[in-house]
Amino acid sequence: MSFEALNLNELLVRALSAAGYTEPTSVQAEAIPPALAGRDLMVSSRTGSGKTASFMLPALMRVLAAREQAAAERKAAGVEAAPAPRPERGTERFGDRPSRGAPQQAKGPRVLVLAPTRELALQVAKAASDYGRFVPGLRVATVVGGVPYGAQLAALRGPLDILIATPGRLIDHLGSGKCRLDQIEMLVLDEADRMLDMGFIDDIRLIVDATPAKRQTVMYSATFSGNVGRLATDLLREPQRIEATSQTESHSDIEQRLHWADDFEHKNALLDHILTERDLDQAVVFTSTQRDADWLADRLHEMGHSVASLHGGMPQGRRNRVLQGLRSKHLRVLVATDVAARGIDVPTISHVINYGLPMKEEDYVHRIGRTGRAGRSGLAVTLAERRDSGMIHRIQRYTTQRMPVATIAGLEPKRAEPPKPFDRPVRPGGKSFGPRPAGKPFKPAGKTFSKAGPRPAR
Ligand code: AMP
């Protein structure tokens, strides 16, 4: 299938060819036609599958349609072409210079994308600029926390096509009356499950209430069970469900490996060895806490690696510089926490290394999705100590994939591998720890975090 077959405007197809894309990915082929038809959507699709374009291209089609309609109305009214409005500070202008006839836009954006983190929001904004590079005078603004208000306020005052925001900061602007959402035609909730995990449910509902009821709403989420499902029921009208890839099918281009470490020193020795592997282009090393990320980055720096840490405790400017360093390949190793690493889209990341295990099984899937992007293959290595065995089993059940155990010559573990759940003896009383019977939904055992409240700072 080609992009032309999806009935996309020639200006968008041109931008896609310039980006080197020859055909739509499966989520794009499945989601774009109903999105263009104005349907509400519930989409599950893994990161790295091209999901951003699957909503951004229909969003840009709306912008183009509005441009054409305004131009037609002007023509019908015989109005002389007016100069394009001056861009406001903080608004990014893309595309060819608008012709003298560029229409005056209505105030307030037509499209609103809500994303859980600053990084993801900036990533989505970049996609808007890439795919919309030939859309005349396209105006995209991002409203995210951790950056000064001034430029954002100026951007919100001016004419705007697409607004990409994290819920917290957008609520601030709504509360002060500085942002209007009454022109919204299309609302996108990207990584909705993540936004709910981060405690944004009330903010999302307030934001949605400020948009017109007749809008189109598309929701992207790894799962639509529980709170996410309830939110979908409340916000969407006769949605079409799209599951582009199942959890099991995903990551076929990512090789997973598990190394058992005897102790902390052994784990560090394994990491040091992996970081010197010749086929390692760039690596993201995940830690469980911000403090571990800083500590490990310092340690690796002392060992001579070009490395930096990335976590939510850092000011936005520094986070942006670190990501830029990764993209420009000045950095070879990034030590990151889960929240900060969302939205990192650097195709040259060849290795993801789990140095500290995630707190939730879903985070593992998001972590390893940082590699194997844009059609390349990647390696996801997990370093686990015995005490991590519960989480390892939960991850394997969640992904329904085994992490093959690997060893490194000279660094083999001295302790025996922890028993697999189905190797354990049957408990007195008859209940075994064995694999769950077919058809029974899996409920993760052990520590879980409440979905209601915000997660601990990581
Ligand atoms: P996403 O899942 O939106 O984060 O996209 C993952 C990566 O795939 C990004 O680097 C995109 O630039 C790239 N991408 C998106 N659509 C296509 C396509 N149709 N063909 C090739 N690469 C694509």
Short mmCIF file of C-alpha atoms and ligand atoms in Angstrom, two decimals:
data_model
loop_
_atom_site.label_atom_id
_atom_site.label_comp_id
_atom_site.label_asym_id
_atom_site.label_seq_id
_atom_site.Cartn_x
_atom_site.Cartn_y
_atom_site.Cartn_z
CA MET A 1 0.00 0.00 0.00
CA SER A 2 1.17 3.54 -0.75
CA PHE A 3 0.54 6.80 1.07
CA GLU A 4 -1.33 8.09 -2.02
CA ALA A 5 -3.78 5.21 -1.61
CA LEU A 6 -4.65 6.62 1.81
CA ASN A 7 -5.91 9.79 0.09
CA LEU A 8 -3.41 12.04 1.79
CA ASN A 9 -2.78 15.49 0.39
CA GLU A 10 0.14 15.71 -2.02
CA LEU A 11 1.92 18.17 0.32
CA LEU A 12 1.97 15.52 3.04
CA VAL A 13 3.02 12.72 0.70
CA ARG A 14 5.90 14.93 -0.44
CA ALA A 15 7.02 15.41 3.18
CA LEU A 16 6.80 11.66 3.82
CA SER A 17 8.93 10.90 0.77
CA ALA A 18 11.43 13.54 1.92
CA ALA A 19 11.59 11.68 5.26
CA GLY A 20 12.36 8.49 3.33
CA TYR A 21 9.08 6.72 4.07
CA THR A 22 7.90 4.62 1.16
CA GLU A 23 4.83 2.93 2.61
CA PRO A 24 2.58 3.25 5.65
CA THR A 25 3.25 1.11 8.71
CA SER A 26 0.42 -1.16 9.83
CA VAL A 27 -0.96 1.27 12.41
CA GLN A 28 -0.89 4.02 9.80
CA ALA A 29 -2.68 1.85 7.22
CA GLU A 30 -5.33 0.89 9.77
CA ALA A 31 -5.89 4.16 11.62
CA ILE A 32 -5.56 6.82 8.91
CA PRO A 33 -8.66 5.94 6.80
CA PRO A 34 -11.17 5.96 9.72
CA ALA A 35 -9.44 9.01 11.23
CA LEU A 36 -9.85 10.86 7.92
CA ALA A 37 -13.50 9.84 7.90
CA GLY A 38 -13.89 11.60 11.27
CA ARG A 39 -14.32 8.45 13.38
CA ASP A 40 -13.36 8.28 17.04
CA LEU A 41 -10.63 5.71 17.60
CA MET A 42 -9.17 3.54 20.36
CA VAL A 43 -5.73 2.49 19.20
CA SER A 44 -3.23 0.13 20.79
CA SER A 45 0.08 0.24 19.07
CA ARG A 46 3.59 -0.15 20.33
CA THR A 47 6.07 2.71 20.43
CA GLY A 48 8.24 2.75 17.37
CA SER A 49 5.39 1.56 15.15
CA GLY A 50 4.85 4.93 13.48
CA LYS A 51 1.81 5.75 15.63
CA THR A 52 2.59 9.47 15.79
CA ALA A 53 2.13 9.85 12.04
CA SER A 54 -1.09 7.80 12.26
CA PHE A 55 -2.76 10.70 14.08
CA MET A 56 -0.60 13.61 12.91
CA LEU A 57 -1.28 13.06 9.20
CA PRO A 58 -5.10 13.17 9.70
CA ALA A 59 -4.57 16.22 11.94
CA LEU A 60 -2.61 17.96 9.19
CA MET A 61 -5.34 17.03 6.69
CA ARG A 62 -7.78 19.00 8.85
CA VAL A 63 -5.46 22.00 8.80
CA LEU A 64 -5.16 21.78 5.01
CA ALA A 65 -8.93 21.40 4.60
CA ALA A 66 -9.47 24.53 6.70
CA ARG A 67 -6.94 26.43 4.57
CA GLU A 68 -8.70 25.39 1.38
CA GLN A 69 -12.13 26.27 2.72
CA ALA A 70 -10.98 29.71 3.88
CA ALA A 71 -9.36 30.34 0.50
CA ALA A 72 -12.55 29.30 -1.30
CA GLU A 73 -14.66 31.58 0.89
CA ARG A 74 -12.35 34.52 0.22
CA LYS A 75 -12.52 33.85 -3.48
CA ALA A 76 -16.29 33.65 -3.41
CA ALA A 77 -16.43 36.94 -1.52
CA GLY A 78 -13.96 38.47 -3.98
CA VAL A 79 -11.68 39.52 -1.13
CA GLU A 80 -8.20 40.62 -2.09
CA ALA A 81 -5.49 38.34 -0.69
CA ALA A 82 -4.42 39.38 2.78
CA PRO A 83 -0.88 38.95 4.05
CA ALA A 84 -0.31 36.05 6.37
CA PRO A 85 -0.50 36.89 10.06
CA ARG A 86 2.82 37.47 11.76
CA PRO A 87 3.91 34.49 13.85
CA GLU A 88 3.79 35.07 17.57
CA ARG A 89 6.79 34.48 19.76
CA GLY A 90 6.90 30.83 20.85
CA THR A 91 4.95 29.60 17.83
CA GLU A 92 6.86 27.49 15.39
CA ARG A 93 6.21 28.23 11.76
CA PHE A 94 6.88 25.58 9.22
CA GLY A 95 6.36 25.05 5.58
CA ASP A 96 6.72 27.17 2.50
CA ARG A 97 6.23 30.86 3.09
CA PRO A 98 2.50 31.40 2.85
CA SER A 99 1.45 33.00 -0.38
CA ARG A 100 -0.05 36.48 -0.14
CA GLY A 101 -3.40 34.79 -0.11
CA ALA A 102 -2.85 32.77 3.07
CA PRO A 103 -6.06 32.87 5.04
CA GLN A 104 -6.40 34.48 8.43
CA GLN A 105 -6.88 31.68 10.91
CA ALA A 106 -9.42 31.52 13.66
CA LYS A 107 -7.96 31.95 17.11
CA GLY A 108 -7.44 28.84 19.18
CA PRO A 109 -6.05 25.59 17.80
CA ARG A 110 -8.00 23.10 15.68
CA VAL A 111 -6.08 20.11 16.94
CA LEU A 112 -5.01 19.36 20.50
CA VAL A 113 -2.61 16.53 21.34
CA LEU A 114 -2.21 15.62 25.02
CA ALA A 115 0.91 13.65 25.93
CA PRO A 116 2.15 12.42 29.31
CA THR A 117 5.67 13.86 29.29
CA ARG A 118 7.58 16.84 27.99
CA GLU A 119 9.83 14.61 25.91
CA LEU A 120 6.94 12.92 24.19
CA ALA A 121 5.20 16.27 23.57
CA LEU A 122 8.35 17.66 21.96
CA GLN A 123 8.68 14.50 19.91
CA VAL A 124 5.12 14.88 18.65
CA ALA A 125 5.82 18.54 17.82
CA LYS A 126 8.82 17.47 15.80
CA ALA A 127 6.66 14.99 13.90
CA ALA A 128 4.17 17.80 13.19
CA SER A 129 6.96 19.96 11.80
CA ASP A 130 8.44 17.10 9.76
CA TYR A 131 5.20 15.86 8.22
CA GLY A 132 3.80 19.40 7.90
CA ARG A 133 6.88 20.97 6.40
CA PHE A 134 5.12 21.82 3.12
CA VAL A 135 1.85 22.98 4.71
CA PRO A 136 1.77 26.73 4.11
CA GLY A 137 2.33 28.72 7.29
CA LEU A 138 1.63 25.81 9.64
CA ARG A 139 1.61 26.94 13.25
CA VAL A 140 2.40 24.44 15.98
CA ALA A 141 2.91 25.26 19.65
CA THR A 142 3.95 23.13 22.60
CA VAL A 143 2.81 23.82 26.13
CA VAL A 144 4.84 21.77 28.59
CA GLY A 145 5.99 22.13 32.16
CA GLY A 146 9.49 23.10 33.20
CA VAL A 147 9.87 25.98 30.72
CA PRO A 148 9.01 29.69 31.16
CA TYR A 149 5.41 30.79 30.63
CA GLY A 150 6.13 33.86 28.47
CA ALA A 151 6.69 32.27 25.09
CA GLN A 152 3.84 29.80 25.64
CA LEU A 153 1.41 32.62 26.45
CA ALA A 154 2.42 34.49 23.31
CA ALA A 155 1.92 31.35 21.24
CA LEU A 156 -1.53 30.78 22.74
CA ARG A 157 -2.58 34.37 21.92
CA GLY A 158 -1.73 34.06 18.25
CA PRO A 159 -3.36 32.04 15.51
CA LEU A 160 -2.58 28.41 15.99
CA ASP A 161 -3.25 25.18 14.10
CA ILE A 162 -1.96 22.44 16.38
CA LEU A 163 -1.34 22.58 20.11
CA ILE A 164 0.66 19.82 21.79
CA ALA A 165 0.57 19.85 25.57
CA THR A 166 1.16 18.01 28.78
CA PRO A 167 -2.02 18.16 30.89
CA GLY A 168 -0.56 19.92 33.96
CA ARG A 169 0.75 23.01 32.19
CA LEU A 170 -2.27 23.26 29.91
CA ILE A 171 -4.52 23.34 32.98
CA ASP A 172 -2.50 26.30 34.29
CA HIS A 173 -3.17 28.21 31.07
CA LEU A 174 -6.84 27.24 31.00
CA GLY A 175 -7.24 28.31 34.61
CA SER A 176 -5.83 31.76 33.91
CA GLY A 177 -8.08 32.12 30.85
CA LYS A 178 -5.06 32.35 28.55
CA CYS A 179 -5.97 29.37 26.45
CA ARG A 180 -9.14 28.71 24.50
CA LEU A 181 -10.06 25.33 23.19
CA ASP A 182 -13.43 26.15 21.66
CA GLN A 183 -12.14 25.68 18.11
CA ILE A 184 -10.87 22.15 18.71
CA GLU A 185 -11.98 19.78 15.96
CA MET A 186 -9.72 16.88 16.83
CA LEU A 187 -8.43 15.78 20.23
CA VAL A 188 -5.66 13.20 20.54
CA LEU A 189 -4.81 11.49 23.82
CA ASP A 190 -1.40 9.92 23.29
CA GLU A 191 -0.29 7.23 25.76
CA ALA A 192 -3.52 7.66 27.71
CA ASP A 193 -2.68 4.81 30.11
CA ARG A 194 0.50 6.58 31.02
CA MET A 195 -1.29 9.88 31.64
CA LEU A 196 -3.67 8.16 34.03
CA ASP A 197 -0.79 6.40 35.79
CA MET A 198 0.76 9.80 36.32
CA GLY A 199 -2.40 11.06 38.02
CA PHE A 200 -3.68 13.31 35.20
CA ILE A 201 -7.26 11.98 35.13
CA ASP A 202 -8.91 15.11 36.59
CA ASP A 203 -6.81 17.41 34.42
CA ILE A 204 -7.77 15.45 31.31
CA ARG A 205 -11.47 15.66 32.12
CA LEU A 206 -11.23 19.43 32.72
CA ILE A 207 -9.40 19.91 29.45
CA VAL A 208 -11.89 17.79 27.52
CA ASP A 209 -14.77 19.81 29.03
CA ALA A 210 -13.23 22.95 27.52
CA THR A 211 -13.40 21.46 23.99
CA PRO A 212 -16.53 21.31 21.81
CA ALA A 213 -18.64 18.17 22.25
CA LYS A 214 -18.75 17.60 18.48
CA ARG A 215 -14.99 17.14 18.23
CA GLN A 216 -13.31 13.97 16.95
CA THR A 217 -11.41 12.12 19.70
CA VAL A 218 -8.69 9.55 19.16
CA MET A 219 -7.10 7.72 22.05
CA TYR A 220 -3.83 5.78 22.03
CA SER A 221 -3.10 3.43 24.89
CA ALA A 222 -1.28 0.15 25.51
CA THR A 223 -4.40 -1.08 27.29
CA PHE A 224 -8.06 -0.12 27.39
CA SER A 225 -8.93 -1.96 30.58
CA GLY A 226 -9.78 -0.38 33.94
CA ASN A 227 -9.64 3.40 34.25
CA VAL A 228 -8.48 3.92 30.66
CA GLY A 229 -11.45 1.93 29.41
CA ARG A 230 -13.84 3.99 31.54
CA LEU A 231 -12.32 7.22 30.24
CA ALA A 232 -12.67 5.94 26.67
CA THR A 233 -16.34 5.12 27.27
CA ASP A 234 -16.94 8.63 28.57
CA LEU A 235 -15.04 10.52 25.88
CA LEU A 236 -15.49 8.55 22.66
CA ARG A 237 -18.53 8.17 20.42
CA GLU A 238 -18.92 4.79 18.71
CA PRO A 239 -15.17 4.37 18.56
CA GLN A 240 -13.43 2.01 16.19
CA ARG A 241 -10.96 -0.27 17.99
CA ILE A 242 -7.59 -0.75 16.32
CA GLU A 243 -4.95 -3.13 17.60
CA ALA A 244 -2.10 -2.75 15.20
CA THR A 245 0.22 -5.21 16.93
CA SER A 246 -0.39 -7.35 19.95
CA GLN A 247 1.95 -7.30 22.91
CA THR A 248 3.17 -10.73 21.84
CA GLU A 249 3.87 -9.91 18.23
CA SER A 250 5.67 -6.72 19.11
CA HIS A 251 9.39 -6.32 19.36
CA SER A 252 10.20 -9.12 16.95
CA ASP A 253 13.04 -6.89 15.78
CA ILE A 254 14.40 -6.63 19.33
CA GLU A 255 16.49 -9.46 20.74
CA GLN A 256 16.05 -9.85 24.48
CA ARG A 257 18.68 -11.27 26.84
CA LEU A 258 18.75 -11.87 30.55
CA HIS A 259 21.95 -11.95 32.59
CA TRP A 260 21.77 -13.16 36.19
CA ALA A 261 24.16 -11.27 38.46
CA ASP A 262 25.40 -12.67 41.75
CA ASP A 263 25.58 -9.28 43.40
CA PHE A 264 26.06 -5.57 42.81
CA GLU A 265 29.74 -5.88 41.82
CA HIS A 266 28.96 -8.64 39.37
CA LYS A 267 26.17 -6.56 37.85
CA ASN A 268 28.56 -3.63 37.36
CA ALA A 269 31.13 -5.94 35.75
CA LEU A 270 28.49 -7.24 33.32
CA LEU A 271 27.43 -3.69 32.45
CA ASP A 272 31.03 -2.59 31.91
CA HIS A 273 31.60 -5.50 29.57
CA ILE A 274 28.42 -4.91 27.53
CA LEU A 275 29.24 -1.21 27.13
CA THR A 276 32.52 -2.13 25.47
CA GLU A 277 30.90 -4.46 22.89
CA ARG A 278 31.86 -3.47 19.38
CA ASP A 279 28.38 -3.61 17.91
CA LEU A 280 27.09 -1.11 20.48
CA ASP A 281 26.25 2.07 18.62
CA GLN A 282 24.40 3.95 21.37
CA ALA A 283 22.84 2.64 24.57
CA VAL A 284 20.18 3.69 27.03
CA VAL A 285 20.82 2.27 30.49
CA PHE A 286 17.75 2.31 32.73
CA THR A 287 17.89 2.74 36.48
CA SER A 288 15.03 2.56 38.97
CA THR A 289 15.63 5.94 40.61
CA GLN A 290 16.88 9.41 39.73
CA ARG A 291 19.64 9.07 42.28
CA ASP A 292 20.87 5.83 40.73
CA ALA A 293 20.82 7.48 37.29
CA ASP A 294 23.11 10.31 38.47
CA TRP A 295 25.36 7.95 40.39
CA LEU A 296 25.75 5.52 37.51
CA ALA A 297 26.33 8.30 34.96
CA ASP A 298 29.12 9.66 37.19
CA ARG A 299 30.65 6.22 37.52
CA LEU A 300 30.58 5.60 33.76
CA HIS A 301 31.94 9.09 33.10
CA GLU A 302 34.91 8.37 35.37
CA MET A 303 35.50 5.23 33.35
CA GLY A 304 35.81 7.32 30.20
CA HIS A 305 32.36 6.84 28.58
CA SER A 306 30.62 9.75 26.84
CA VAL A 307 27.57 9.58 29.04
CA ALA A 308 24.86 11.71 30.64
CA SER A 309 21.87 11.09 32.85
CA LEU A 310 18.27 11.99 32.01
CA HIS A 311 15.51 12.11 34.58
CA GLY A 312 12.50 14.09 35.66
CA GLY A 313 14.44 15.92 38.38
CA MET A 314 16.48 17.83 35.80
CA PRO A 315 15.48 21.24 34.41
CA GLN A 316 13.93 21.05 30.96
CA GLY A 317 16.75 22.97 29.28
CA ARG A 318 19.28 20.43 30.47
CA ARG A 319 17.07 17.52 29.44
CA ASN A 320 16.79 18.99 25.95
CA ARG A 321 20.56 19.41 25.72
CA VAL A 322 21.11 15.81 26.77
CA LEU A 323 18.68 14.55 24.14
CA GLN A 324 20.35 16.74 21.54
CA GLY A 325 23.70 15.26 22.58
CA LEU A 326 22.29 11.79 22.05
CA ARG A 327 20.86 12.64 18.63
CA SER A 328 24.07 14.30 17.47
CA LYS A 329 25.99 11.26 18.75
CA HIS A 330 28.11 13.30 21.14
CA LEU A 331 26.77 10.94 23.77
CA ARG A 332 27.12 7.19 23.44
CA VAL A 333 25.42 6.22 26.66
CA LEU A 334 22.36 7.67 28.30
CA VAL A 335 21.43 6.69 31.85
CA ALA A 336 17.72 7.31 32.27
CA THR A 337 14.67 6.72 34.43
CA ASP A 338 11.38 5.50 32.96
CA VAL A 339 9.46 8.77 32.94
CA ALA A 340 12.26 10.78 31.36
CA ALA A 341 12.93 8.21 28.66
CA ARG A 342 9.40 8.29 27.25
CA GLY A 343 9.42 9.72 23.78
CA ILE A 344 13.11 9.23 23.13
CA ASP A 345 13.21 8.46 19.44
CA VAL A 346 16.79 8.01 18.31
CA PRO A 347 17.12 5.32 15.64
CA THR A 348 20.82 4.74 16.40
CA ILE A 349 20.11 3.34 19.87
CA SER A 350 21.34 -0.23 19.42
CA HIS A 351 21.15 -1.37 23.05
CA VAL A 352 18.72 -0.92 25.91
CA ILE A 353 20.19 -2.13 29.20
CA ASN A 354 17.98 -2.64 32.25
CA TYR A 355 20.38 -1.97 35.11
CA GLY A 356 17.56 -1.34 37.58
CA LEU A 357 14.30 -3.16 36.86
CA PRO A 358 11.12 -1.20 36.13
CA MET A 359 8.39 -0.99 38.75
CA LYS A 360 5.72 -2.07 36.26
CA GLU A 361 5.69 -4.67 33.53
CA GLU A 362 4.43 -2.15 30.96
CA ASP A 363 7.50 -0.01 31.56
CA TYR A 364 9.69 -2.87 30.40
CA VAL A 365 7.88 -2.86 27.05
CA HIS A 366 8.27 0.89 26.75
CA ARG A 367 11.94 0.69 27.70
CA ILE A 368 12.91 -1.90 25.15
CA GLY A 369 10.92 0.03 22.52
CA ARG A 370 13.69 2.66 22.62
CA THR A 371 15.73 0.34 20.44
CA GLY A 372 14.78 -1.53 17.28
CA ARG A 373 13.25 1.66 15.87
CA ALA A 374 12.54 2.63 12.29
CA GLY A 375 13.14 -0.88 10.96
CA ARG A 376 16.49 -1.49 12.65
CA SER A 377 17.23 -4.35 14.98
CA GLY A 378 18.09 -3.82 18.62
CA LEU A 379 19.27 -5.64 21.70
CA ALA A 380 17.56 -5.38 25.08
CA VAL A 381 19.70 -6.69 27.93
CA THR A 382 18.35 -7.12 31.44
CA LEU A 383 20.73 -7.43 34.39
CA ALA A 384 18.92 -9.05 37.28
CA GLU A 385 19.86 -10.15 40.76
CA ARG A 386 18.10 -13.01 42.51
CA ARG A 387 15.77 -10.68 44.34
CA ASP A 388 14.51 -9.43 40.94
CA SER A 389 13.24 -12.85 39.90
CA GLY A 390 9.58 -12.04 40.76
CA MET A 391 9.56 -9.06 38.44
CA ILE A 392 11.36 -10.99 35.70
CA HIS A 393 8.58 -13.59 35.77
CA ARG A 394 5.88 -10.93 35.73
CA ILE A 395 7.49 -9.24 32.73
CA GLN A 396 7.70 -12.55 30.88
CA ARG A 397 4.06 -13.28 31.53
CA TYR A 398 3.06 -9.76 30.48
CA THR A 399 4.95 -9.92 27.19
CA THR A 400 4.22 -13.66 26.85
CA GLN A 401 7.82 -13.95 25.76
CA ARG A 402 10.77 -15.56 27.45
CA MET A 403 13.92 -13.56 28.02
CA PRO A 404 16.61 -16.05 27.02
CA VAL A 405 19.32 -16.34 29.69
CA ALA A 406 22.78 -15.41 28.47
CA THR A 407 26.25 -15.45 29.98
CA ILE A 408 29.52 -13.72 29.19
CA ALA A 409 32.70 -15.79 29.12
CA GLY A 410 34.68 -15.11 32.28
CA LEU A 411 31.71 -13.40 33.94
CA GLU A 412 29.42 -16.39 34.45
CA PRO A 413 27.32 -16.22 37.65
CA LYS A 414 28.57 -18.40 40.49
CA ARG A 415 25.13 -18.82 42.03
CA ALA A 416 22.54 -21.10 40.49
CA GLU A 417 19.75 -19.55 38.45
CA PRO A 418 16.69 -18.74 40.58
CA PRO A 419 13.92 -21.31 40.13
CA LYS A 420 11.27 -20.54 37.53
CA PRO A 421 7.76 -20.32 38.99
CA PHE A 422 6.73 -23.63 37.47
CA ASP A 423 9.83 -25.36 38.90
CA ARG A 424 8.70 -24.57 42.43
CA PRO A 425 7.08 -27.21 44.59
CA VAL A 426 3.32 -27.27 45.02
CA ARG A 427 2.37 -25.33 48.14
CA PRO A 428 0.83 -27.23 51.05
CA GLY A 429 -2.87 -26.88 50.47
CA GLY A 430 -2.58 -27.71 46.83
CA LYS A 431 -2.05 -24.31 45.18
CA SER A 432 0.83 -24.37 42.83
CA PHE A 433 2.83 -21.39 41.66
CA GLY A 434 2.66 -22.85 38.20
CA PRO A 435 1.77 -21.17 34.98
CA ARG A 436 -1.71 -19.74 34.86
CA PRO A 437 -4.31 -22.00 33.28
CA ALA A 438 -5.21 -21.08 29.73
CA GLY A 439 -7.99 -18.55 29.48
CA LYS A 440 -7.52 -17.13 32.97
CA PRO A 441 -6.59 -13.46 33.00
CA PHE A 442 -3.20 -12.77 34.44
CA LYS A 443 -3.10 -10.73 37.62
CA PRO A 444 0.38 -9.62 38.55
CA ALA A 445 1.42 -10.82 41.97
CA GLY A 446 3.31 -8.83 44.54
CA LYS A 447 3.69 -5.10 44.82
CA THR A 448 1.52 -2.97 42.60
CA PHE A 449 1.06 0.75 42.55
CA SER A 450 -2.27 2.45 42.93
CA LYS A 451 -3.56 3.81 39.65
CA ALA A 452 -5.39 6.57 41.46
CA GLY A 453 -2.53 8.61 42.80
CA PRO A 454 0.59 10.06 41.19
CA ARG A 455 3.54 7.74 41.01
CA PRO A 456 6.57 8.27 43.19
CA ALA A 457 9.19 10.62 41.68
CA ARG A 458 11.60 8.61 39.60
P1 AMP B 1 6.56 6.45 16.48
O1 AMP B 1 5.98 5.10 16.73
O2 AMP B 1 5.54 7.44 16.02
O3 AMP B 1 7.37 6.93 17.64
O4 AMP B 1 7.58 6.32 15.20
C1 AMP B 1 8.72 5.51 15.23
C2 AMP B 1 9.72 5.81 14.13
O5 AMP B 1 9.25 5.36 12.87
C3 AMP B 1 10.03 7.29 13.97
O6 AMP B 1 11.44 7.41 13.85
C4 AMP B 1 9.37 7.68 12.68
O7 AMP B 1 10.07 8.73 12.08
C5 AMP B 1 9.43 6.39 11.87
N1 AMP B 1 8.33 6.23 10.91
C6 AMP B 1 7.06 6.65 11.02
N2 AMP B 1 6.33 6.28 9.94
C7 AMP B 1 7.15 5.60 9.13
C8 AMP B 1 6.98 4.95 7.86
N3 AMP B 1 5.80 4.92 7.23
N4 AMP B 1 8.06 4.34 7.30
C9 AMP B 1 9.26 4.34 7.96
N5 AMP B 1 9.49 4.92 9.16
C10 AMP B 1 8.45 5.55 9.74
#
